[in-house]
Amino acid sequence: MSGVVEPPLVAAARAGDTFRVKQLLEEDGDYGDYDERTAAFAVAVQAFHGHIADLLLMGGAYASQCAPEELLSLREAVESGSPALVGALLSHSIQDRYPATELLEMRDLARRWHEAGTEAELRRRTGSQDELVRTRAQDDEYYTVGELTLGGMTVRDGHGAILTHLEDLLGISASCEELITRALERDQDHPAWGRAAILLSHRREQETWTAAEALRSDADPSRRLFGAELMRLIELFADSHEEEFCVLAVDALTDWAAEETDNAVLTEVLHGLDSYAGPRAEAALLAHVGHHDAGVRRAVAAGLGTRLDSTCLSGEAREALLALMTDSDADVRIAACRKAGEARNGDPALTDAMAALLDHPERRVQLVAVYGLALHDDERCVEGADRLGPPRPGFRTEEMACLDVAWRYEWRRGN
């Protein structure tokens, strides 16, 4: 209606302004029964902003309060090629709106797009032989996808990920080989890769493990990278460190760390050891403390000090963390400071090294220094938190994770 001003959250969702949506969700405004968040969710879906729809669901929107006509059809979402958009329509609260027959039809539709190839299917539908415009778009919080425009039609290349999602929802078990093929058609930042890896890692089966081992010895670095991620997730999702496939994964990753020459693959291998408590894993990490690649050093810092007893830190790990907290790369410093903080042992050398980072020029380094000092009950965290002030709009969740620990320490001290 002319002259009617949309509520800010709805307007931000319609515009596809992710940062503004995050800001508004963080504010203490009175959304009552969440009508505004739900309206914004409907608008985001209608505007094909799947990443914002997902953000609003996490922020309290009720998809079930949206009438079917207020949302896209599931067919339109599948056709769009956006896994995030399909995921928003298949969220738990409205999933039962779609009968199994419709889900099977959508599975077949996603498969047709995937098997034909996004560009080929787009050309078939538009009949255009013009030059295709290809860009990269953020599809959800974690993954990006290719976005293709031709003849006035725009689609994303996430049909393989959508196919995997729908198969899983229907209880259809695609073969290990097929899932790996789908993943390797894309890169590690694509949801087709991520969904295949997660799904396979939950299959505690010999077939999956055999495939992971075969990928480890492949000449293609991208195939080794997927194998390393698969092993990492097998370890991560294990019910216990004694589980058969967890033990196999840790042993394999430990040996692999000494052999791998590709930096990206080595980084993934070392990340696979960062939740495991064991001297062999620590030794594998320590061997790469001085690696020339910052990503590898970040993985080392993130993995050191992992023990069932969080105050247990070997002398070698302690010295490595002290060195990594002075690294030239800010992300390495952050990872090392976080692990030093989680030792919680009051070690003066560690706390002094963390306190030195309170003067680092980057706010995110200062935040993790405050966090680490607070875990050690070091009063310098209070001054550091005061200097930083309240969380910045749009970064509240991330910054509160650090500042809240310092505020709780200050409250304990005062009481």
XYZ file of C-alpha atoms in Angstrom:
415
model
C 0.000 0.000 0.000
C 1.383 3.417 -0.961
C 2.711 5.444 1.960
C 2.956 2.493 4.354
C 6.413 2.189 5.890
C 7.608 -1.359 6.412
C 8.968 -2.362 9.824
C 12.784 -2.113 9.822
C 13.387 -5.860 10.034
C 11.034 -6.581 7.142
C 12.632 -3.862 5.025
C 16.124 -5.217 5.746
C 15.023 -8.738 4.837
C 13.492 -7.548 1.576
C 16.683 -5.678 0.703
C 18.838 -8.698 1.433
C 20.847 -6.714 3.997
C 22.312 -9.471 6.144
C 24.278 -7.180 8.449
C 21.269 -4.961 9.158
C 19.111 -8.005 9.886
C 21.729 -9.214 12.385
C 21.830 -5.791 14.011
C 18.061 -5.633 14.388
C 17.839 -9.155 15.790
C 20.449 -8.240 18.395
C 18.613 -5.150 19.595
C 16.374 -5.317 22.610
C 13.341 -4.109 20.686
C 9.971 -5.548 21.721
C 8.963 -7.972 19.002
C 6.039 -9.248 21.083
C 4.859 -12.551 19.647
C 7.579 -12.393 16.986
C 5.167 -11.173 14.303
C 7.801 -8.891 12.798
C 10.428 -11.640 12.643
C 7.945 -14.008 11.070
C 6.840 -11.400 8.531
C 10.488 -10.751 7.729
C 11.024 -14.485 7.232
C 8.173 -14.647 4.718
C 9.562 -11.639 2.849
C 13.078 -13.135 2.794
C 11.755 -16.364 1.313
C 9.690 -14.539 -1.296
C 12.768 -12.491 -2.233
C 14.891 -15.678 -2.582
C 17.154 -14.606 0.311
C 17.659 -18.058 1.805
C 20.588 -17.021 4.012
C 18.471 -14.300 5.644
C 15.496 -16.637 6.054
C 17.803 -19.057 7.889
C 19.127 -16.236 10.071
C 15.582 -15.181 10.987
C 14.610 -18.736 11.895
C 17.562 -18.869 14.271
C 16.491 -15.457 15.578
C 13.009 -16.597 16.588
C 10.811 -16.381 13.478
C 7.960 -18.896 13.393
C 7.756 -20.412 9.927
C 4.617 -22.286 10.963
C 2.764 -18.966 11.330
C 3.249 -18.270 7.614
C 0.441 -19.430 5.365
C 1.608 -21.485 2.358
C 0.639 -18.665 -0.014
C 2.950 -16.290 1.877
C 5.968 -18.403 0.934
C 7.480 -19.701 -2.272
C 6.471 -23.143 -3.409
C 9.006 -25.875 -2.745
C 9.312 -26.277 -6.519
C 10.355 -22.636 -6.922
C 12.933 -23.056 -4.177
C 14.400 -26.196 -5.759
C 14.458 -24.543 -9.173
C 16.365 -21.600 -7.692
C 19.278 -23.876 -6.827
C 19.660 -22.363 -3.354
C 20.166 -25.039 -0.657
C 19.547 -22.429 2.060
C 16.186 -21.488 0.572
C 15.105 -25.117 0.317
C 16.319 -25.678 3.861
C 14.205 -22.756 5.124
C 11.065 -24.266 3.554
C 11.921 -27.679 4.990
C 12.522 -26.411 8.519
C 11.078 -28.700 11.161
C 8.014 -26.580 11.949
C 6.638 -26.725 8.374
C 8.295 -29.826 6.986
C 5.103 -31.856 7.316
C 3.349 -29.560 4.820
C 5.035 -31.497 2.043
C 3.843 -35.081 1.472
C 6.362 -37.757 0.534
C 5.074 -37.748 -3.047
C 5.935 -34.050 -3.416
C 9.342 -34.559 -1.835
C 10.041 -37.376 -4.293
C 9.051 -35.116 -7.194
C 11.379 -32.429 -5.881
C 14.155 -34.997 -5.493
C 13.710 -35.907 -9.158
C 13.682 -32.226 -10.152
C 16.902 -31.540 -8.252
C 18.480 -34.619 -9.830
C 17.554 -33.418 -13.353
C 19.193 -30.051 -12.754
C 22.228 -31.679 -11.196
C 22.757 -34.290 -13.896
C 22.191 -31.836 -16.746
C 24.490 -29.237 -15.202
C 23.319 -25.798 -14.122
C 24.632 -23.945 -17.167
C 23.320 -26.479 -19.679
C 19.866 -26.565 -18.075
C 19.768 -22.771 -17.874
C 20.588 -22.524 -21.584
C 17.951 -25.124 -22.417
C 15.286 -23.249 -20.497
C 16.140 -19.785 -21.779
C 17.145 -20.820 -25.279
C 19.888 -18.212 -25.037
C 23.399 -18.550 -26.432
C 24.523 -15.228 -24.962
C 27.493 -14.973 -22.658
C 26.613 -16.288 -19.217
C 27.305 -14.139 -16.140
C 28.738 -16.172 -13.276
C 29.316 -14.834 -9.743
C 29.748 -16.266 -6.242
C 27.011 -15.724 -3.649
C 26.708 -16.359 0.078
C 24.003 -19.009 0.406
C 23.953 -19.480 4.171
C 26.132 -18.673 7.172
C 28.855 -21.137 6.178
C 28.739 -21.820 2.432
C 28.875 -19.985 -0.875
C 27.514 -21.115 -4.237
C 27.870 -20.192 -7.875
C 25.154 -17.873 -9.206
C 24.486 -17.944 -12.950
C 22.497 -15.381 -14.930
C 21.388 -15.829 -18.533
C 18.470 -14.549 -20.581
C 16.911 -12.769 -17.614
C 16.959 -15.895 -15.438
C 19.202 -16.356 -12.393
C 19.837 -19.667 -10.650
C 22.373 -21.028 -8.186
C 24.397 -24.187 -8.660
C 23.349 -25.896 -5.424
C 21.142 -28.612 -6.930
C 23.577 -31.354 -5.893
C 23.367 -30.236 -2.262
C 19.563 -29.992 -2.517
C 19.457 -33.515 -3.932
C 21.510 -34.814 -1.002
C 19.219 -33.016 1.466
C 16.029 -34.398 -0.053
C 17.423 -37.940 -0.240
C 18.378 -37.779 3.423
C 14.926 -36.457 4.336
C 13.284 -39.302 2.421
C 15.556 -41.950 3.917
C 17.146 -42.672 0.550
C 20.764 -43.742 0.977
C 22.873 -42.635 -1.962
C 26.033 -44.648 -2.403
C 29.267 -43.475 -0.844
C 30.788 -43.121 -4.323
C 27.924 -40.962 -5.577
C 28.096 -38.607 -2.593
C 31.851 -38.209 -2.985
C 31.396 -37.474 -6.696
C 28.817 -34.779 -5.928
C 31.107 -33.189 -3.374
C 34.139 -33.137 -5.641
C 32.223 -31.426 -8.425
C 32.393 -28.331 -6.196
C 34.914 -26.868 -3.750
C 35.195 -27.022 0.019
C 33.184 -23.809 0.499
C 30.178 -25.217 -1.369
C 27.221 -26.872 0.431
C 27.397 -29.898 -1.908
C 30.802 -30.660 -0.411
C 29.803 -29.944 3.187
C 26.533 -31.868 3.153
C 28.122 -34.935 1.574
C 30.954 -34.933 4.104
C 28.629 -34.570 7.094
C 26.208 -37.217 5.840
C 28.966 -39.725 5.129
C 30.685 -39.099 8.463
C 27.526 -40.167 10.285
C 27.558 -43.507 8.501
C 29.661 -45.555 10.867
C 30.293 -48.158 8.170
C 33.315 -49.905 6.725
C 32.414 -48.664 3.229
C 32.812 -45.047 4.330
C 36.081 -45.706 6.108
C 37.500 -47.577 3.115
C 36.584 -44.642 0.872
C 38.252 -42.170 3.242
C 41.444 -44.226 3.288
C 41.458 -44.439 -0.512
C 41.099 -40.660 -0.782
C 44.079 -40.197 1.526
C 46.422 -41.781 -1.016
C 44.953 -40.059 -4.091
C 47.266 -37.953 -6.252
C 44.637 -35.178 -6.556
C 44.917 -32.700 -3.619
C 41.188 -31.886 -3.769
C 40.324 -35.558 -3.289
C 42.782 -35.801 -0.392
C 41.222 -32.659 1.077
C 37.783 -34.261 1.055
C 39.232 -37.429 2.600
C 40.857 -35.373 5.364
C 37.604 -33.555 6.115
C 35.725 -36.837 6.151
C 38.188 -38.338 8.638
C 38.025 -35.186 10.769
C 34.250 -35.384 10.945
C 34.309 -39.122 11.669
C 36.439 -38.317 14.712
C 34.420 -35.236 15.658
C 31.032 -36.969 15.622
C 32.185 -40.089 17.460
C 30.287 -40.948 20.636
C 33.588 -41.573 22.418
C 37.322 -41.607 21.725
C 37.198 -45.377 22.092
C 34.788 -45.844 19.193
C 36.315 -48.022 16.465
C 36.217 -45.509 13.628
C 37.362 -42.662 15.889
C 40.482 -44.640 16.811
C 41.098 -45.434 13.155
C 40.668 -41.779 12.180
C 43.063 -40.453 14.807
C 45.710 -43.037 13.916
C 45.368 -42.264 10.213
C 45.408 -38.482 10.673
C 48.443 -38.691 12.956
C 50.402 -40.637 10.349
C 49.058 -38.472 7.531
C 50.319 -35.280 9.220
C 53.900 -36.422 8.732
C 53.431 -37.120 5.013
C 51.174 -34.436 3.543
C 52.783 -31.781 1.342
C 49.745 -29.710 0.284
C 49.122 -26.841 2.730
C 45.315 -26.902 2.538
C 45.173 -30.657 3.031
C 47.686 -30.554 5.886
C 45.621 -27.844 7.591
C 42.516 -30.046 7.431
C 44.472 -33.076 8.685
C 45.730 -31.131 11.710
C 42.257 -29.764 12.458
C 41.193 -33.393 12.668
C 43.419 -33.760 15.725
C 42.218 -30.702 17.645
C 39.548 -32.422 19.734
C 41.552 -35.522 20.578
C 43.496 -36.011 23.819
C 46.670 -37.969 23.210
C 50.463 -37.603 23.066
C 50.748 -38.891 19.466
C 48.306 -36.272 18.238
C 50.157 -33.552 20.139
C 53.486 -34.653 18.664
C 51.987 -34.518 15.169
C 50.836 -30.944 15.811
C 54.109 -29.801 17.386
C 56.041 -30.957 14.323
C 54.455 -28.079 12.352
C 54.748 -25.185 14.826
C 57.187 -23.369 12.556
C 55.448 -24.165 9.277
C 55.683 -21.441 6.616
C 51.910 -21.430 5.975
C 49.785 -19.417 8.410
C 46.782 -21.715 7.945
C 48.840 -24.682 9.090
C 50.128 -22.749 12.119
C 46.544 -21.782 13.005
C 45.573 -25.449 12.946
C 48.506 -26.252 15.231
C 47.514 -23.524 17.690
C 43.888 -24.632 17.675
C 44.852 -28.229 18.411
C 47.456 -27.841 21.130
C 46.488 -28.320 24.739
C 43.491 -30.537 24.080
C 43.149 -32.735 27.114
C 40.239 -34.287 28.973
C 41.486 -32.267 31.952
C 41.549 -28.747 30.564
C 44.306 -27.607 32.975
C 46.730 -30.228 31.632
C 49.252 -28.649 29.287
C 52.553 -30.331 28.465
C 55.760 -28.324 28.588
C 56.190 -28.636 24.825
C 52.655 -27.421 24.142
C 53.113 -24.530 26.579
C 56.276 -23.334 24.820
C 54.614 -23.674 21.435
C 51.615 -21.609 22.500
C 53.881 -18.901 23.915
C 55.660 -18.717 20.563
C 52.428 -18.765 18.543
C 50.953 -15.916 20.602
C 53.673 -13.714 19.043
C 53.040 -14.960 15.499
C 52.890 -12.426 12.663
C 49.419 -13.692 11.689
C 46.570 -12.358 13.850
C 44.471 -15.497 13.424
C 47.352 -17.639 14.690
C 47.640 -15.390 17.746
C 43.902 -15.672 18.368
C 43.925 -19.466 18.180
C 46.965 -19.730 20.456
C 45.562 -17.255 22.973
C 42.257 -19.127 23.103
C 43.998 -22.435 23.808
C 46.286 -20.832 26.383
C 43.232 -19.382 28.110
C 41.457 -22.701 28.182
C 44.381 -24.220 30.117
C 42.945 -22.282 33.127
C 46.054 -22.964 35.210
C 47.164 -19.442 36.165
C 50.595 -19.928 34.571
C 52.264 -16.465 34.811
C 54.060 -16.861 31.479
C 50.777 -17.631 29.700
C 48.827 -14.851 31.408
C 51.552 -12.277 30.711
C 51.601 -13.306 27.051
C 47.830 -12.923 26.870
C 47.956 -9.570 28.673
C 50.438 -8.326 26.072
C 47.768 -8.950 23.415
C 45.426 -6.456 25.113
C 47.412 -3.779 23.256
C 47.176 -5.490 19.871
C 45.778 -3.132 17.192
C 42.979 -5.550 16.188
C 39.864 -5.651 18.366
C 39.273 -9.358 17.770
C 42.720 -10.154 19.204
C 42.030 -7.977 22.239
C 38.705 -9.781 22.761
C 40.258 -13.232 22.901
C 42.961 -11.902 25.256
C 40.237 -10.701 27.620
C 38.561 -14.104 27.325
C 41.784 -16.002 28.087
C 42.723 -13.856 31.052
C 39.234 -14.206 32.520
C 39.462 -17.998 32.338
C 42.674 -17.757 34.367
C 40.953 -15.437 36.908
C 43.450 -12.726 36.024
C 42.141 -9.292 36.981
C 43.699 -7.683 33.916
C 40.712 -8.991 31.965
C 38.488 -6.388 33.654
C 40.495 -3.402 32.442
C 40.722 -4.983 29.007
C 36.959 -5.452 28.844
C 36.348 -1.893 30.028
C 38.588 -0.532 27.276
C 36.717 -2.528 24.645
C 33.304 -1.384 25.830
C 30.040 -3.075 24.838
C 29.749 -5.445 21.860
C 29.538 -3.744 18.494
C 26.178 -3.817 16.708
C 26.119 -6.720 14.302
C 28.819 -8.610 16.242
C 27.042 -9.073 19.543
C 27.003 -12.878 19.594
C 30.693 -13.252 18.753
C 31.897 -10.529 21.108
C 29.647 -11.477 24.016
C 31.261 -14.934 24.017
C 34.488 -13.222 25.133
C 33.241 -10.255 27.171
C 30.709 -12.216 29.194
C 33.468 -14.398 30.683
C 35.250 -11.265 31.948
C 32.052 -9.760 33.322
C 31.279 -12.975 35.201
C 34.804 -12.968 36.657
C 34.312 -9.366 37.806
C 30.989 -10.293 39.402
C 32.587 -13.238 41.274
C 35.407 -10.997 42.483
C 32.981 -8.390 43.696
C 31.006 -10.966 45.649
